[in-house]
Coordinates of C-alpha atoms and ligand atoms in Angstrom, one line a residue:
X344 CA 7.3 10.4 141.2
X345 CA 4.2 12.0 139.9
X346 CA 2.5 15.0 141.6
X347 CA -0.9 14.1 142.7
X348 CA -3.6 16.2 140.9
X349 CA -5.7 18.2 143.3
X350 CA -9.3 17.6 141.9
X351 CA -12.3 19.5 143.3
X352 CA -15.0 17.4 144.9
X353 CA -17.4 18.1 142.0
X354 CA -14.8 17.1 139.4
X355 CA -14.0 14.1 141.4
X356 CA -17.6 13.0 141.5
X357 CA -17.9 13.5 137.8
X358 CA -14.7 11.5 137.1
X359 CA -16.2 8.7 139.2
X360 CA -19.4 8.7 137.1
X361 CA -17.5 8.5 133.9
X362 CA -14.9 5.9 135.0
X363 CA -15.3 2.2 134.3
X364 CA -16.5 0.3 137.4
X365 CA -13.5 -1.1 139.2
X366 CA -14.7 -4.7 138.8
X367 CA -14.4 -4.4 135.0
X368 CA -10.7 -3.3 135.2
X369 CA -8.5 -6.0 133.7
X370 CA -5.0 -6.7 134.7
X371 CA -2.7 -6.3 131.7
X372 CA 0.6 -5.1 130.4
X373 CA 1.9 -1.6 131.0
X374 CA 2.1 0.5 127.8
X375 CA 5.5 0.5 125.9
X376 CA 5.4 4.3 125.8
X377 CA 4.2 7.0 128.2
X378 CA 2.2 8.8 125.4
X379 CA 4.5 11.6 124.2
X380 CA 3.6 12.5 120.6
X381 CA 7.2 13.3 119.6
X382 CA 8.7 10.1 121.0
X383 CA 6.0 7.4 121.2
X384 CA 8.2 4.8 122.8
X385 CA 9.8 7.1 125.4
X386 CA 8.9 6.2 128.9
X387 CA 6.4 3.5 129.8
X388 CA 3.0 3.1 131.3
X389 CA 1.7 1.1 134.3
X390 CA 4.1 2.3 137.1
X391 CA 5.6 5.3 138.6
X392 CA 9.2 5.3 139.8
X393 CA 10.3 7.0 143.1
X394 CA 13.9 6.1 143.3
X395 CA 16.9 4.7 141.3
X396 CA 19.8 3.0 143.0
X397 CA 22.5 2.6 140.3
X398 CA 25.5 0.6 141.3
X399 CA 28.2 0.3 138.7
X400 CA 31.8 -1.0 138.1
X401 CA 33.7 0.4 135.1
X402 CA 37.0 -0.3 133.4
X403 CA 38.0 2.7 131.4
X404 CA 40.6 0.8 129.4
X405 CA 38.1 -1.6 127.9
X406 CA 34.8 0.2 128.3
X407 CA 33.4 -2.7 130.4
X408 CA 30.4 -1.6 132.5
X409 CA 28.8 -3.9 135.0
X410 CA 25.8 -2.8 136.8
X411 CA 23.0 -3.5 139.3
X412 CA 20.2 -1.0 139.2
X413 CA 17.4 -1.2 141.8
X414 CA 14.2 0.6 140.9
X415 CA 11.5 1.5 143.5
X416 CA 8.2 2.0 141.8
X417 CA 4.4 1.8 142.4
X418 CA 2.0 0.1 140.1
X419 CA -0.6 2.5 138.6
X420 CA -2.7 -0.4 137.2
X421 CA -2.9 -4.2 137.7
X422 CA 0.3 -5.2 136.0
X423 CA 1.0 -8.5 134.3
X424 CA 4.0 -7.1 132.4
X425 CA 5.9 -3.8 132.1
X426 CA 8.7 -2.2 130.1
X427 CA 11.8 -0.4 131.0
X428 CA 13.9 1.7 128.5
X429 CA 17.3 0.1 128.2
X430 CA 19.8 -0.9 125.5
X431 CA 22.6 -2.9 127.4
X432 CA 22.8 -6.6 127.7
X433 CA 20.7 -7.8 130.7
X434 CA 21.8 -10.9 132.8
X435 CA 19.0 -11.0 135.3
X436 CA 15.8 -9.3 136.4
X437 CA 14.2 -9.7 139.8
X438 CA 10.8 -8.3 140.7
X439 CA 9.8 -8.1 144.4
X440 CA 12.6 -10.7 145.1
X441 CA 11.5 -13.2 142.5
X442 CA 13.2 -13.9 139.2
X443 CA 11.3 -12.4 136.4
X444 CA 11.2 -13.3 132.7
X445 CA 12.5 -10.6 130.3
X446 CA 12.9 -10.0 126.6
X447 CA 14.2 -7.1 124.5
X448 CA 11.9 -5.8 121.8
X449 CA 12.1 -2.9 119.5
X450 CA 14.6 -0.1 119.8
X451 CA 15.2 0.1 123.5
X452 CA 12.4 -1.7 125.3
X453 CA 13.3 -4.2 128.0
X454 CA 10.0 -6.2 128.6
X455 CA 9.7 -7.6 132.1
X456 CA 7.1 -10.3 133.0
X457 CA 7.0 -10.8 136.8
X458 CA 6.3 -14.2 138.3
X459 CA 3.1 -12.7 139.8
X460 CA 0.6 -10.0 138.7
X461 CA 1.2 -6.8 140.6
X462 CA -1.9 -5.2 142.1
X463 CA -2.6 -1.5 141.3
X464 CA -1.2 0.7 144.0
X465 CA 1.4 -1.8 145.4
X466 CA 5.1 -1.2 145.6
X467 CA 7.4 -2.8 143.0
X468 CA 11.1 -3.4 143.6
X469 CA 12.9 -4.2 140.3
X470 CA 16.6 -5.3 140.3
X471 CA 18.3 -5.4 136.9
X472 CA 21.8 -6.9 136.6
X473 CA 23.7 -6.2 133.4
X474 CA 27.1 -6.0 131.7
X475 CA 28.1 -4.5 128.4
X476 CA 30.4 -2.2 126.5
X477 CA 28.1 0.8 126.2
X478 CA 30.1 2.6 123.6
X479 CA 29.6 -0.3 121.2
X480 CA 25.8 -0.5 121.7
X481 CA 24.2 1.5 118.9
X482 CA 20.6 2.4 118.1
X483 CA 20.0 4.0 114.8
X484 CA 23.8 4.0 114.3
X485 CA 24.3 6.0 117.4
X486 CA 25.5 5.4 121.0
X487 CA 24.7 7.9 123.7
X488 CA 27.7 6.7 125.7
X489 CA 30.5 8.9 124.3
X490 CA 33.9 7.3 124.8
X491 CA 36.8 9.6 125.8
X492 CA 40.5 8.8 125.7
X493 CA 40.3 7.9 129.4
X494 CA 36.6 6.8 129.9
X495 CA 33.2 7.8 128.8
X496 CA 30.4 10.3 129.2
X497 CA 26.6 10.1 129.2
X498 CA 24.9 13.5 128.6
X499 CA 22.3 13.9 125.9
X500 CA 18.8 15.2 125.4
X501 CA 16.2 13.9 125.1
X502 CA 17.8 10.6 126.1
X503 CA 21.0 9.0 127.3
X504 CA 19.9 7.0 130.3
X505 CA 19.3 3.8 128.4
X506 CA 23.1 3.5 127.9
X507 CA 23.9 3.2 131.6
X508 CA 20.7 2.4 133.5
X509 CA 17.3 1.0 132.9
X510 CA 14.5 3.5 133.5
X511 CA 11.1 5.0 132.8
X512 CA 12.8 7.4 130.4
X513 CA 10.5 10.5 130.3
X514 CA 10.6 13.8 132.1
X515 CA 7.2 13.2 133.7
X516 CA 8.4 10.4 135.9
X517 CA 11.0 12.0 138.2
X518 CA 12.7 10.2 141.0
X519 CA 15.6 10.5 143.5
X520 CA 18.9 8.9 142.6
X521 CA 21.9 7.2 144.2
X522 CA 24.7 6.6 141.7
X523 CA 27.7 4.6 143.0
X524 CA 30.6 3.7 140.7
X525 CA 33.6 1.6 141.4
X526 CA 36.6 2.5 139.2
X527 CA 40.3 1.7 139.2
X528 CA 42.5 4.1 141.3
X529 CA 43.5 7.2 139.4
X530 CA 40.1 7.4 137.6
X531 CA 37.4 9.8 138.7
X532 CA 33.6 9.9 138.4
X533 CA 31.2 12.7 138.0
X534 CA 27.4 12.4 138.5
X535 CA 24.6 14.4 140.1
X536 CA 24.3 15.7 143.7
X537 CA 26.4 15.3 146.9
X538 CA 29.6 13.3 146.7
X539 CA 31.4 10.9 149.0
X540 CA 34.1 8.3 148.2
X541 CA 35.4 5.1 149.8
X542 CA 38.7 3.3 149.0
X543 CA 39.5 -0.3 148.7
X544 CA 42.9 -1.7 147.4
X545 CA 43.4 -0.7 143.8
X546 CA 39.9 0.7 143.5
X547 CA 37.9 3.7 144.5
X548 CA 34.1 4.1 144.8
X549 CA 32.3 7.3 144.1
X550 CA 28.9 7.8 145.6
X551 CA 26.6 10.5 144.3
X552 CA 23.2 11.3 145.8
X553 CA 20.5 13.4 144.2
X554 CA 17.9 13.8 146.9
X555 CA 15.6 16.1 144.9
X556 CA 13.3 14.8 142.1
X557 CA 15.2 14.4 138.9
X558 CA 14.1 13.6 135.3
X559 CA 16.0 10.6 133.8
X560 CA 17.7 12.6 131.0
X561 CA 19.1 15.0 133.6
X562 CA 21.1 12.2 135.3
X563 CA 24.6 12.3 133.9
X564 CA 27.7 10.0 134.3
X565 CA 31.2 10.8 133.3
X566 CA 34.1 8.5 134.1
X567 CA 37.7 9.3 133.4
X568 CA 40.5 11.6 134.6
X569 CA 39.1 14.7 136.2
X570 CA 40.4 17.4 138.5
X571 CA 37.4 17.6 140.9
X572 CA 37.1 20.7 143.1
X573 CA 34.6 21.0 146.0
X574 CA 33.7 24.4 147.6
X575 CA 30.7 26.2 148.9
X576 CA 29.0 29.5 147.9
X577 CA 28.9 32.3 150.5
X578 CA 25.3 31.2 151.1
X579 CA 26.5 27.6 151.9
X580 CA 25.5 25.8 148.8
X581 CA 28.0 23.0 147.9
X582 CA 29.7 23.5 144.5
X583 CA 31.4 20.7 142.6
X584 CA 33.4 21.5 139.5
X585 CA 35.5 19.0 137.4
X586 CA 37.8 19.4 134.5
X587 CA 39.5 16.8 132.2
X588 CA 43.3 17.5 132.5
X589 CA 43.4 17.3 128.7
X590 CA 41.5 20.4 127.7
X591 CA 44.7 21.9 126.2
X592 CA 44.3 25.5 125.0
X593 CA 40.7 25.5 126.2
X594 CA 41.5 24.8 129.9
X595 CA 42.0 28.3 131.1
X596 CA 38.9 29.7 129.4
X597 CA 36.8 26.7 130.6
X598 CA 37.8 27.2 134.2
X599 CA 37.4 31.0 134.1
X600 CA 33.8 30.4 133.1
X601 CA 32.7 27.3 135.1
X602 CA 34.5 28.5 138.3
X603 CA 31.9 31.4 138.3
X604 CA 29.1 28.9 138.8
X605 CA 28.4 29.8 142.4
X606 CA 28.3 33.6 141.8
X607 CA 26.1 33.2 138.7
X608 CA 23.8 30.9 140.7
X609 CA 23.4 33.6 143.3
X610 CA 22.7 36.2 140.6
X611 CA 20.0 34.0 138.9
X612 CA 18.4 33.4 142.3
X613 CA 17.7 37.1 142.5
X614 CA 15.6 36.7 139.3
X615 CA 14.1 33.2 139.6
X616 CA 13.9 32.7 143.4
X617 CA 15.7 30.3 145.7
X618 CA 18.0 27.7 143.9
X619 CA 15.9 24.4 143.9
X620 CA 18.7 21.8 144.5
X621 CA 21.2 20.7 147.1
X622 CA 24.3 21.1 145.0
X623 CA 25.4 23.1 142.0
X624 CA 28.3 22.5 139.6
X625 CA 29.7 21.9 136.2
X626 CA 32.2 19.6 134.4
X627 CA 34.1 19.8 131.3
X628 CA 35.2 16.4 129.8
X629 CA 37.5 15.8 126.9
X630 CA 34.7 15.4 124.2
X631 CA 34.4 16.9 120.8
X632 CA 30.6 17.8 121.1
X633 CA 29.4 21.3 120.6
X634 CA 26.5 21.5 123.1
X635 CA 26.1 21.8 126.8
X636 CA 23.4 20.1 128.9
X637 CA 21.6 21.2 132.0
X638 CA 22.3 18.0 133.9
X639 CA 20.8 18.5 137.3
X640 CA 23.0 20.3 139.8
X641 CA 26.1 19.1 137.7
X642 CA 26.2 20.7 134.2
X643 CA 27.9 19.1 131.3
X644 CA 29.9 21.5 129.1
X645 CA 31.9 21.0 125.9
X646 CA 35.5 22.3 125.6
X647 CA 34.6 23.7 122.2
X648 CA 32.3 26.2 123.9
X649 CA 35.4 27.9 125.4
X650 CA 37.5 27.8 122.3
X651 CA 37.0 31.5 121.7
X652 CA 37.8 32.4 125.3
X653 CA 35.7 32.5 128.5
X654 CA 32.0 32.2 128.1
X655 CA 29.9 33.0 131.2
X656 CA 26.8 33.3 129.0
X657 CA 26.7 29.5 128.4
X658 CA 27.1 29.0 132.2
X659 CA 24.1 31.4 132.8
X660 CA 22.1 29.4 130.2
X661 CA 22.6 26.1 131.8
X662 CA 22.1 27.4 135.3
X663 CA 18.9 29.0 134.3
X664 CA 17.7 25.6 133.2
X665 CA 18.0 24.4 136.8
X666 CA 14.8 26.4 137.4
X667 CA 13.4 26.2 133.8
X668 CA 13.8 22.6 132.7
X669 CA 15.1 20.7 135.7
X670 CA 12.8 21.8 138.6
X671 CA 9.9 22.7 136.3
X672 CA 10.2 20.1 133.5
X673 CA 8.3 19.7 130.2
X674 CA 5.0 17.8 130.3
X675 CA 5.6 16.7 126.7
X676 CA 8.7 17.3 124.6
X677 CA 6.7 19.7 122.5
X678 CA 6.8 22.1 125.5
X679 CA 10.6 22.5 125.0
X680 CA 10.1 26.3 124.7
X681 CA 9.5 26.4 128.5
X682 CA 13.1 25.2 128.8
X683 CA 15.0 26.8 125.9
X684 CA 13.1 30.1 125.5
X685 CA 13.7 31.0 129.1
X686 CA 17.4 29.8 129.3
X687 CA 18.1 31.9 126.2
X688 CA 16.3 34.9 127.7
X689 CA 18.4 34.6 130.9
X690 CA 21.5 35.1 128.7
X691 CA 19.9 38.3 127.4
X692 CA 19.4 39.5 131.0
X693 CA 23.0 38.7 131.7
X694 CA 24.1 40.6 128.6
X695 CA 22.1 43.6 130.0
X696 CA 23.7 43.2 133.4
X697 CA 27.1 43.2 131.8
X698 CA 26.3 46.3 129.7
X699 CA 26.7 44.2 126.5
X700 CA 23.2 44.9 125.1
X701 CA 19.7 44.9 126.6
X702 CA 17.1 42.2 126.0
X703 CA 15.2 44.7 123.8
X704 CA 18.3 45.3 121.7
X705 CA 18.9 41.6 121.3
X706 CA 15.3 41.0 120.4
X707 CA 15.4 43.7 117.7
X708 CA 18.8 42.5 116.5
X709 CA 17.6 38.9 116.1
X710 CA 14.4 40.0 114.4
X711 CA 16.6 41.7 111.7
X712 CA 19.2 38.9 111.7
X713 CA 16.8 36.4 110.4
X714 CA 15.2 37.9 107.2
X715 CA 11.5 37.3 106.8
X716 CA 12.2 34.6 104.2
X717 CA 14.7 32.7 106.4
X718 CA 13.7 29.1 107.2
X719 CA 14.2 30.2 110.8
X720 CA 10.7 31.7 110.8
X721 CA 9.0 28.5 109.5
X722 CA 9.5 26.7 112.8
X723 CA 7.0 27.2 115.6
X724 CA 8.8 27.4 118.9
X725 CA 5.6 26.3 120.7
X726 CA 5.5 23.0 118.7
X727 CA 8.7 22.7 116.7
X728 CA 8.5 18.9 115.9
X729 CA 10.8 16.2 117.2
X730 CA 13.4 17.0 114.4
X731 CA 13.5 20.7 115.4
X732 CA 13.4 20.4 119.1
X733 CA 16.7 22.3 119.5
X734 CA 16.4 24.5 116.4
X735 CA 17.6 28.1 116.7
X736 CA 14.0 29.3 116.6
X737 CA 13.1 27.5 119.9
X738 CA 15.9 29.6 121.5
X739 CA 16.0 32.9 119.7
X740 CA 12.3 33.3 118.6
X741 CA 11.6 31.7 122.0
X742 CA 13.4 34.5 123.8
X743 CA 11.9 37.2 121.5
X744 CA 8.5 35.9 122.7
X745 CA 9.4 36.7 126.3
X746 CA 10.5 40.2 125.3
X747 CA 7.2 40.6 123.5
X748 CA 5.4 39.5 126.7
X749 CA 7.6 41.9 128.8
X750 CA 6.7 44.8 126.5
X751 CA 3.0 43.9 126.7
X752 CA 2.6 43.4 130.5
X753 CA 5.3 45.6 131.9
X754 CA 8.4 44.9 133.9
X755 CA 6.7 44.4 137.3
X756 CA 4.3 41.7 136.2
X757 CA 7.0 40.1 133.9
X758 CA 9.5 39.7 136.6
X759 CA 6.8 38.5 139.0
X760 CA 6.0 35.7 136.6
X761 CA 9.7 34.8 136.0
X762 CA 10.1 34.3 139.8
X763 CA 6.6 32.9 140.4
X764 CA 6.5 30.1 137.8
X765 CA 9.4 28.0 139.2
X766 CA 7.6 28.1 142.6
X767 CA 4.2 27.3 141.1
X768 CA 5.5 24.0 139.5
X769 CA 8.6 23.3 141.7
X770 CA 9.9 19.7 141.1
X771 CA 6.9 19.1 138.7
X772 CA 6.0 19.3 135.0
X773 CA 4.0 21.9 133.1
X774 CA 2.7 22.8 129.6
X775 CA 2.9 25.9 127.6
X776 CA -0.8 26.3 127.9
X777 CA -0.4 26.3 131.7
X778 CA 2.2 29.0 131.4
X779 CA 0.0 31.2 129.3
X780 CA -2.8 30.7 131.8
X781 CA -0.4 31.7 134.6
X782 CA 0.8 34.8 132.8
X783 CA -2.8 35.8 132.1
X784 CA -3.6 35.4 135.8
X785 CA -0.7 37.4 137.0
X786 CA -0.9 40.2 134.4
X787 CA -4.7 40.3 134.2
X788 CA -4.5 40.5 130.4
X789 CA -5.6 38.1 127.7
X790 CA -2.5 36.8 126.0
X791 CA -3.8 34.2 123.6
X792 CA -3.0 36.4 120.5
X793 CA 0.5 37.1 121.7
X794 CA 1.4 33.5 122.3
X795 CA -0.4 32.4 119.1
X796 CA 1.6 35.0 117.1
X797 CA 5.0 34.3 118.5
X798 CA 4.9 30.6 119.4
X799 CA 2.4 28.9 117.2
X800 CA 2.3 30.8 113.8
X801 CA 5.0 30.3 111.2
X802 CA 6.3 33.4 109.5
X803 CA 7.9 36.6 110.9
X804 CA 5.4 38.8 112.6
X805 CA 5.1 42.3 111.3
X806 CA 7.8 44.8 112.5
X807 CA 6.6 46.5 115.7
X808 CA 4.3 43.6 116.8
X809 CA 4.4 43.7 120.7
X810 CA 7.2 46.2 120.4
X811 CA 9.6 43.8 118.5
X812 CA 11.6 44.9 115.4
X813 CA 10.1 48.4 115.1
X814 CA 12.2 50.7 112.8
X815 CA 15.2 51.9 114.7
X816 CA 15.0 55.3 116.2
X817 CA 16.3 58.0 113.8
X818 CA 18.8 59.1 116.5
X819 CA 20.5 55.7 116.4
X820 CA 21.3 56.0 112.7
X821 CA 24.3 57.6 111.1
X822 CA 23.9 61.2 110.0
X823 CA 22.0 61.4 106.7
X824 CA 20.8 57.7 107.0
X825 CA 17.0 57.5 107.3
X826 CA 16.4 53.8 107.7
X827 CA 18.5 50.7 108.7
X828 CA 18.9 47.7 110.9
X829 CA 19.2 47.7 114.6
X830 CA 22.6 48.0 116.2
X831 CA 24.6 44.8 116.9
X832 CA 24.7 44.0 120.7
X833 CA 28.2 43.2 121.8
X834 CA 27.1 39.9 123.4
X835 CA 25.3 38.2 120.5
X836 CA 28.1 36.0 119.2
X837 CA 28.9 34.6 122.7
X838 CA 25.2 33.9 123.3
X839 CA 25.1 31.9 120.0
X840 CA 28.1 29.8 121.1
X841 CA 25.8 28.1 123.6
X842 CA 24.7 25.7 120.9
X843 CA 26.4 25.0 117.6
X844 CA 23.1 25.1 115.8
X845 CA 24.0 28.3 114.0
X846 CA 27.0 29.3 112.0
X847 CA 28.0 32.9 112.5
X848 CA 26.5 34.4 109.4
X849 CA 28.2 37.8 109.6
Ligands
LIG1327 N1 19.4 21.6 126.4 C1 20.7 21.8 125.8 C2 21.0 23.3 125.9 O1 20.3 24.1 125.4 C3 20.8 21.4 124.4 C4 20.9 20.0 124.1 C5 21.1 19.8 122.6 N2 21.0 18.5 122.3 C6 21.0 18.1 121.0 N3 20.9 16.8 120.8 N4 21.0 18.9 120.0 O2 21.8 23.7 126.6
LIG1328 ZN1 19.3 25.1 126.8

């Protein structure tokens, strides 16, 4: 589902002049990648998906997954062949009702050759039938299907789709989803959106529907034993939470955090505007991972994040992503600051709300925390590279950037932007350059130097730049002390528990 670009009449006429005459356009294969510089084979060219219908049967004891995924798409060129991103064993592919030839090539490309060329603009219905043990399928020594003692979980960024459904696996091709999973009685299923179930002897079918556009990596699937709870917020938004019964000592802290999902969503709505999806929730499976993931309307958490007690900060981070990351998604993976910088900053706002340190105090604290020669400052949050997409700098320097912006344009304009941006690009994709242009428009100030300094220039900016890291006020120092570091906000360690990227250095 790609948003149509609104082009002015003049620009349209120019494009027409520059484009190759239609008669010269050749039918050909769709590209094997969608053109993302960080991940050249991610996504595919030649078509645009509008809907995934994913119908699965799973045996937790043996990890046997059988599936039929139906993809509704539109050809964006005359297509003789196209790719899907998928790693499981395929049994059969149909395109528009006819058997299609297929091969697997490269890391995770399923190459489909339909019986007939598909004309540009025409609808495509692809049916892929498959069966495999996803936990045993590795790429680069790695499976994105994580086995648990009673099932398995798919939740990873930038990819995990290929281990449970074939797709155009890039955030720019959003679609709606139906996920329907048949499991033995006594097993539960978690996925995105509204839930209904139906029973048949010995088996139960879980049906999840995501009716709002969703990026492929934000679809999640967890199968196993879960205590699933359904409720609604005071405003009427359905809330689904789910917990593995085997969280041990972390169970209480996990529930005391994730059960606040509805309340925290309402609080974030006061800052970011109306919540963009039909359901909200979170689940905590029995996995040893250290990260959480903003899977759309149904957030994945790791039990380890609650090992030191309740952590509402991580819940705020993942909920903030529903606006910044899920509704407005990256155009290219290098735009990841638009997700992580804002999700981290929302934790700073929550810290302020809870009287555990203001955003300015956190910005000053982290400015000191990473000394000027720390490798932290060598990563550019605005273009960190694929290997550093989730490095601490994208989060912490990313949030410092927002405090620098706030100091420069003032609270009124800053909060207007925080609320306006998710509306401006609702259910779409955007770049950092578009954000800068938007912030310049709302604030009426040129901001090129600010963004260049904080997002695109390696090295720690001089103390005091845009009001960040200036020497602490004399009044905050102990008697007789004339210089020193900024005070330690109470919230900072909890905030860092969101991702296990950092060790606690102090
Ligand atoms: N977007 C996730 C979060 O910040 C982080 C995912 C980290 N994934 C990874 N492979 N390191 O909540
Ligand atoms: Zn995040």
